Tab-separated table of C-alpha atoms in Angstrom:
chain	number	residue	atom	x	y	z
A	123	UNK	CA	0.000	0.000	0.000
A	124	UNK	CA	1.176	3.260	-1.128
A	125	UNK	CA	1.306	6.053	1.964
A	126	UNK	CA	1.252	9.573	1.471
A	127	UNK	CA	2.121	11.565	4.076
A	128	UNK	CA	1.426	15.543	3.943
A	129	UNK	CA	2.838	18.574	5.446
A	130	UNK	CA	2.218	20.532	7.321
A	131	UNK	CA	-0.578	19.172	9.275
A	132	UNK	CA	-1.756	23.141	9.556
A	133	UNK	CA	-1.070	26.373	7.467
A	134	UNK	CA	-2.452	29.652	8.957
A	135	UNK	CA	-2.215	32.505	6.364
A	136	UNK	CA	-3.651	35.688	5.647
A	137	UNK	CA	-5.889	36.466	2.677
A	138	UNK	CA	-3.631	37.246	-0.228
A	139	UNK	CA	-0.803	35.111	0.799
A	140	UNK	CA	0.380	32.315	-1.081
A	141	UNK	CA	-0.098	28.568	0.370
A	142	UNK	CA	2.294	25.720	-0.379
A	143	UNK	CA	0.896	22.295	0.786
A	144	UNK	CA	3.358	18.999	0.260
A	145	UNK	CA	2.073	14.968	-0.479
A	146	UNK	CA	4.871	12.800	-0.351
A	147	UNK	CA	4.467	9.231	-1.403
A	148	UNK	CA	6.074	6.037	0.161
A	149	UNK	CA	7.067	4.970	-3.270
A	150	UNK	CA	6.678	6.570	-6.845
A	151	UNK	CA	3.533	7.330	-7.996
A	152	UNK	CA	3.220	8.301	-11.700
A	153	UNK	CA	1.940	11.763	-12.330
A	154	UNK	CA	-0.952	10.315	-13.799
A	155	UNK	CA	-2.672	8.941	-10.825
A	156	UNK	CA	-2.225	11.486	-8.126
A	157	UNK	CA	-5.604	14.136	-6.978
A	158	UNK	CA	-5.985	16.795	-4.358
A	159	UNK	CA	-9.145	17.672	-2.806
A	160	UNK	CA	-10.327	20.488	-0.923
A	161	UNK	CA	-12.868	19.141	2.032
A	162	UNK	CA	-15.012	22.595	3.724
A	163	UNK	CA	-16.846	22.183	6.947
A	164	UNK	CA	-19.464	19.677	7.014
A	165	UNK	CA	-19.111	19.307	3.264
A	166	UNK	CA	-17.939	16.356	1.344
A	167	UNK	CA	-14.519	16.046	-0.623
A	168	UNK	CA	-14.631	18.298	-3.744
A	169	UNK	CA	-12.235	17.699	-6.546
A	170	UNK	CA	-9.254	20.266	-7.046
A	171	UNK	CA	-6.608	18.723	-9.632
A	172	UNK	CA	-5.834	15.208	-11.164
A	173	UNK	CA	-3.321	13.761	-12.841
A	174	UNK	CA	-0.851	16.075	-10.363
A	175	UNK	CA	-1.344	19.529	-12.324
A	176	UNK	CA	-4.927	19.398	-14.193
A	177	UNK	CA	-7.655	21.666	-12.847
A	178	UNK	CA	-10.919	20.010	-12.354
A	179	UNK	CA	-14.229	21.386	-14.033
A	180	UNK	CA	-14.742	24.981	-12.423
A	181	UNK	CA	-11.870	25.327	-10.474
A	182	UNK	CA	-9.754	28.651	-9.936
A	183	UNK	CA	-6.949	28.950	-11.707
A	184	UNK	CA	-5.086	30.382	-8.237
A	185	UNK	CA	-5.204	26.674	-7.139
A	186	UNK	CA	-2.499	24.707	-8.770
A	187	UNK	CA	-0.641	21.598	-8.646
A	188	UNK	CA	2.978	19.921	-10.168
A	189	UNK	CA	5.595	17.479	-8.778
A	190	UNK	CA	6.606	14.084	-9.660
A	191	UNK	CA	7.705	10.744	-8.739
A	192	UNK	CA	7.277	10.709	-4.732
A	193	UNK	CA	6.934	14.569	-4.366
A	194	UNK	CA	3.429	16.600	-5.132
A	195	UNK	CA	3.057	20.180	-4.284
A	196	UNK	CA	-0.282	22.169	-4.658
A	197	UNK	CA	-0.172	26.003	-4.192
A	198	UNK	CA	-3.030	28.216	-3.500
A	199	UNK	CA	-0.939	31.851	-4.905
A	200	UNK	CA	-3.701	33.866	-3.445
A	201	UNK	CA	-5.401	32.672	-0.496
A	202	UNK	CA	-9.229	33.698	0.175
A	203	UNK	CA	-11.269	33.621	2.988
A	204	UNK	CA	-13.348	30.813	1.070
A	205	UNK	CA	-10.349	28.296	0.821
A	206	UNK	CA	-10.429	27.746	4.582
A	207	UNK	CA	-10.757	23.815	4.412
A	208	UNK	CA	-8.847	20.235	4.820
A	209	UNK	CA	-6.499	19.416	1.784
A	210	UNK	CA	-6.311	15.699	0.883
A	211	UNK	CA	-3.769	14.103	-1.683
A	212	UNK	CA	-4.852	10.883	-3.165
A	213	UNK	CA	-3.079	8.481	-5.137
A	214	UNK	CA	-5.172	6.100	-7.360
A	215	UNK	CA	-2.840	4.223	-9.587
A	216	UNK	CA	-1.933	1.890	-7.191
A	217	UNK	CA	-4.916	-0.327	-4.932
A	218	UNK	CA	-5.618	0.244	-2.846
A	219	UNK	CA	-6.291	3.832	-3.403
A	220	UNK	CA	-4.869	5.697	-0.527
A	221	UNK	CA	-5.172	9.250	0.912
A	222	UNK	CA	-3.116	11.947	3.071
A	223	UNK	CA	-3.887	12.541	6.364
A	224	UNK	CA	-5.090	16.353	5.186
A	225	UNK	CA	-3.289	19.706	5.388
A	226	UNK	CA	-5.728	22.454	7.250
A	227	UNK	CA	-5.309	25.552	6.016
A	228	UNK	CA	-6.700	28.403	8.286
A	229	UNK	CA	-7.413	32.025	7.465
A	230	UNK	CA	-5.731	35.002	9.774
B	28	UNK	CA	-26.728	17.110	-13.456
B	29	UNK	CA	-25.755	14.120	-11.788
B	30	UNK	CA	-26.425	13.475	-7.579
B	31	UNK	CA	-25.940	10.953	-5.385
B	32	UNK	CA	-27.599	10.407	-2.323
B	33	UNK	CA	-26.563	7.860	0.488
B	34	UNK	CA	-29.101	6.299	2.840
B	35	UNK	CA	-29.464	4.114	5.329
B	36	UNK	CA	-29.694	3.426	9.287
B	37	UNK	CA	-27.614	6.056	11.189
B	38	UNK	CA	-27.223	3.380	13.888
B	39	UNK	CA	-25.943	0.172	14.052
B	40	UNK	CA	-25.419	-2.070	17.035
B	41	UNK	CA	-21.815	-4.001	16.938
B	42	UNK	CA	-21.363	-7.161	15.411
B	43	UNK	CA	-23.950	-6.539	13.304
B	44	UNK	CA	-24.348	-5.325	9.447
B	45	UNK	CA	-23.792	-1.999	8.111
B	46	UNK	CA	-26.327	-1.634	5.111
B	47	UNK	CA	-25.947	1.598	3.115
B	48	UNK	CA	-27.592	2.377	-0.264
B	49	UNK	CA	-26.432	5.365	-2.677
B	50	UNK	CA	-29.508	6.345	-5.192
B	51	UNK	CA	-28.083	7.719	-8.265
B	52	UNK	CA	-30.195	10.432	-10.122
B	53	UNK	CA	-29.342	12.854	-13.601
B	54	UNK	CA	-27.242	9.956	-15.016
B	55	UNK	CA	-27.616	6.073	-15.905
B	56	UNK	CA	-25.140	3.425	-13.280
B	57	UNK	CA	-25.150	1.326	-16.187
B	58	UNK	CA	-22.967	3.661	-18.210
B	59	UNK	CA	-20.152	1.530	-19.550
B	60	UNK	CA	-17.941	4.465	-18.420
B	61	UNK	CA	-17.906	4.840	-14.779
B	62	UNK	CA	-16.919	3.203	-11.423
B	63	UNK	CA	-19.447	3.871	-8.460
B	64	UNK	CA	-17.467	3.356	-5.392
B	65	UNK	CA	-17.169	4.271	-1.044
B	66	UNK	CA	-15.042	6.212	0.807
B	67	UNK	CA	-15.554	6.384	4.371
B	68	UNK	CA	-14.276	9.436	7.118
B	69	UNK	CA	-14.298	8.424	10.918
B	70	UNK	CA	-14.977	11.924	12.633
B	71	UNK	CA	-12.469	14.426	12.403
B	72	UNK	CA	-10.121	11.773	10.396
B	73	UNK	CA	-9.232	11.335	7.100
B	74	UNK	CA	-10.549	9.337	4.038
B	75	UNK	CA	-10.243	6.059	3.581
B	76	UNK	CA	-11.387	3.503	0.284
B	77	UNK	CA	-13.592	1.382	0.810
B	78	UNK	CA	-14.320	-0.695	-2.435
B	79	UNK	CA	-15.989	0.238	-6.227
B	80	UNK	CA	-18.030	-1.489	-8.583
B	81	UNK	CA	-18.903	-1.126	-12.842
B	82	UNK	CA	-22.414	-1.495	-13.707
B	83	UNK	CA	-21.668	-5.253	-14.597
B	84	UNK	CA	-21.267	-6.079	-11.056
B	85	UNK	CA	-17.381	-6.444	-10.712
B	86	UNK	CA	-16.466	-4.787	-7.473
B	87	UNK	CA	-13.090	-4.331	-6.172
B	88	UNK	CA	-12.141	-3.999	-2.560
B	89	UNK	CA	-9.780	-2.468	0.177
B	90	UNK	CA	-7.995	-5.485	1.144
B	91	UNK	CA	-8.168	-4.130	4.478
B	92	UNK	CA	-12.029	-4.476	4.351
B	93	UNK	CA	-12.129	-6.988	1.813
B	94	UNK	CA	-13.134	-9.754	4.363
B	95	UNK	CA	-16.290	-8.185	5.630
B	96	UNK	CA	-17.090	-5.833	2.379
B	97	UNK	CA	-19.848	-6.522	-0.590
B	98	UNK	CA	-20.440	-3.370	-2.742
B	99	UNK	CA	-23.309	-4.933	-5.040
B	100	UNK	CA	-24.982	-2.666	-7.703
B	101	UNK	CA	-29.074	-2.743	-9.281
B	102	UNK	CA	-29.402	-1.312	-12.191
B	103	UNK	CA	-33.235	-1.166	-12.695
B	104	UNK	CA	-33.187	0.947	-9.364
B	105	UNK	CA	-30.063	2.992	-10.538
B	106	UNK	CA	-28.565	1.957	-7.071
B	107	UNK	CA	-25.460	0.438	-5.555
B	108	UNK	CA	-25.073	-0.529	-2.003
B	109	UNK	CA	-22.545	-1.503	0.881
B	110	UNK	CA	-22.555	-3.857	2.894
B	111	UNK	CA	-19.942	-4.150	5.904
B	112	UNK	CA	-20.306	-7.499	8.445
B	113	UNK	CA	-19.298	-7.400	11.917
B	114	UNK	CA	-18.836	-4.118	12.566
B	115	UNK	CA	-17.056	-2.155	15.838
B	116	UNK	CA	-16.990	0.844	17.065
B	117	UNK	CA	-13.778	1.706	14.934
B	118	UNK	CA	-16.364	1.470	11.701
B	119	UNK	CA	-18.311	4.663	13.108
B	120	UNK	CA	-17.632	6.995	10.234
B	121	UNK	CA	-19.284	9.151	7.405
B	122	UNK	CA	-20.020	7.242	4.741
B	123	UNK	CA	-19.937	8.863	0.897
B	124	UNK	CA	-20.751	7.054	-2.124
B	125	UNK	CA	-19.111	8.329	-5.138
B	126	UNK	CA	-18.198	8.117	-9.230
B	127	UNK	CA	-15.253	7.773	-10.965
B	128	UNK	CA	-13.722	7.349	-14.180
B	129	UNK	CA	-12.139	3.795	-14.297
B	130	UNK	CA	-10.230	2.171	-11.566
B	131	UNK	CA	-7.639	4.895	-12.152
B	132	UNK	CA	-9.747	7.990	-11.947
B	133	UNK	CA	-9.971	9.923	-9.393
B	134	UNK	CA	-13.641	10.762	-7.748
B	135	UNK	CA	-15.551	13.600	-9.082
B	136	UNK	CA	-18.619	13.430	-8.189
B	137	UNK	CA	-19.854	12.950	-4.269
B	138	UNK	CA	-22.346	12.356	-2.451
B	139	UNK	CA	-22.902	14.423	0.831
B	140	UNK	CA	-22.508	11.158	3.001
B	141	UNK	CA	-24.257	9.581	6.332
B	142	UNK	CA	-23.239	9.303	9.179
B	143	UNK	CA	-23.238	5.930	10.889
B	144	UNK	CA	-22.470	5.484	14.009
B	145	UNK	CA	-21.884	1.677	16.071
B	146	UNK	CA	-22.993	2.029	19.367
B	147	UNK	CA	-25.180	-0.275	21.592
């Protein structure tokens, strides 16, 4: 089983300010196969970016992903009060599909 | 515009069998190209696979649920459902049903999930 492990566990940021979120994978993972999601209060898991850099239907372009191999960065460049939420990685090349234990990113 | 909506009892004693349904609506489970599958969330934890099936009834698991998992789909109701067998208090969890692409797709479209909790 392929773990992902993300850091940090919390961000706390201003609006404005650019977030950088990390998923790092216990072994490679091809670019192909790896998702963030963005999880609000009380809401479920809403789809950010697959295949490590696409953006899903209707998402900002401010949100956006890259990295390779076992390394997977998504950056929020300008942070607004409405991104205040859980970040998941996911990697679903490999079963069984695994997640990150969620970055929360708070608003100053 | 597609929905899916889980139901079921919110309450299930232990030992006993979790029995979940997710009613799909705006779009056909027997298209030839999706996966319906669950992902689960114990409270204030992260996300965890359960298992996914295609319309034809193959259904692949979490092997770490795989002994006490059946995802089984009906496609006159548009429905697929979990089961989950002798369940403990470490199966209390939100429970979201979900469509993907293929086995390697990643989930876009949720449901808002259920809560189930195993208490006596």
């Amino acid at each position: 089983e392929i773990v992902l492990t993300q850091s940090p566990g919390t961000l706390s940021l201003s609006p404005g300010e650019r977030a950088t979120l990390s998923c790092r994978a216990s072994q490679s993972v091809s670019s192909t196969y790896l998702a963030w999601y963005q999880q609000k209060p009380g809401q479920a898991p809403r789809l950010l970016i697959y295949g490590a850099s696409s953006r899903a239907t209707g998402i900002p372009d401010r949100f956006s992903g890259s990295g390779s191999g076992t390394d997977f960065t998504l950056i929020i460049s300008r942070l607004e009060p409405e991104d205040l939420a859980v970040y998941y990685c996911q990697q679903y090349g490999s079963s069984p599909w695994t997640f990150g234990q969620g970055t929360k990113v708070e608003i100053k | 515009q597609l929905q899916l909506q889980e139901s079921g009892p919110g309450l299930v004693k232990p030992s006993e069998t979790l029995s979940l349904t997710c009613t799909v609506s705006g779009g056909s489970i027997s298209s030839s190209s999706y996966y319906w599958g669950w992902i689960r969330q114990p409270p204030g934890k992260g996300l965890e696979w359960i298992g996914s099936i295609y319309y034809s009834g193959s259904a692949y698991y979490n092997p770490s649920l795989k002994s006490r998992v059946t995802i089984s789909v009906d496609t006159s109701k548009n429905q697929f459902s979990l089961n989950l067998s002798s369940v403990t208090a470490a199966d209390t969890a939100i429970y979201y049903c979900a469509r993907h692409g293929s086995l390697s797709s990643p989930s876009k479209n949720w449901g808002q999930g259920t809560l189930v909790t195993v208490s006596s």
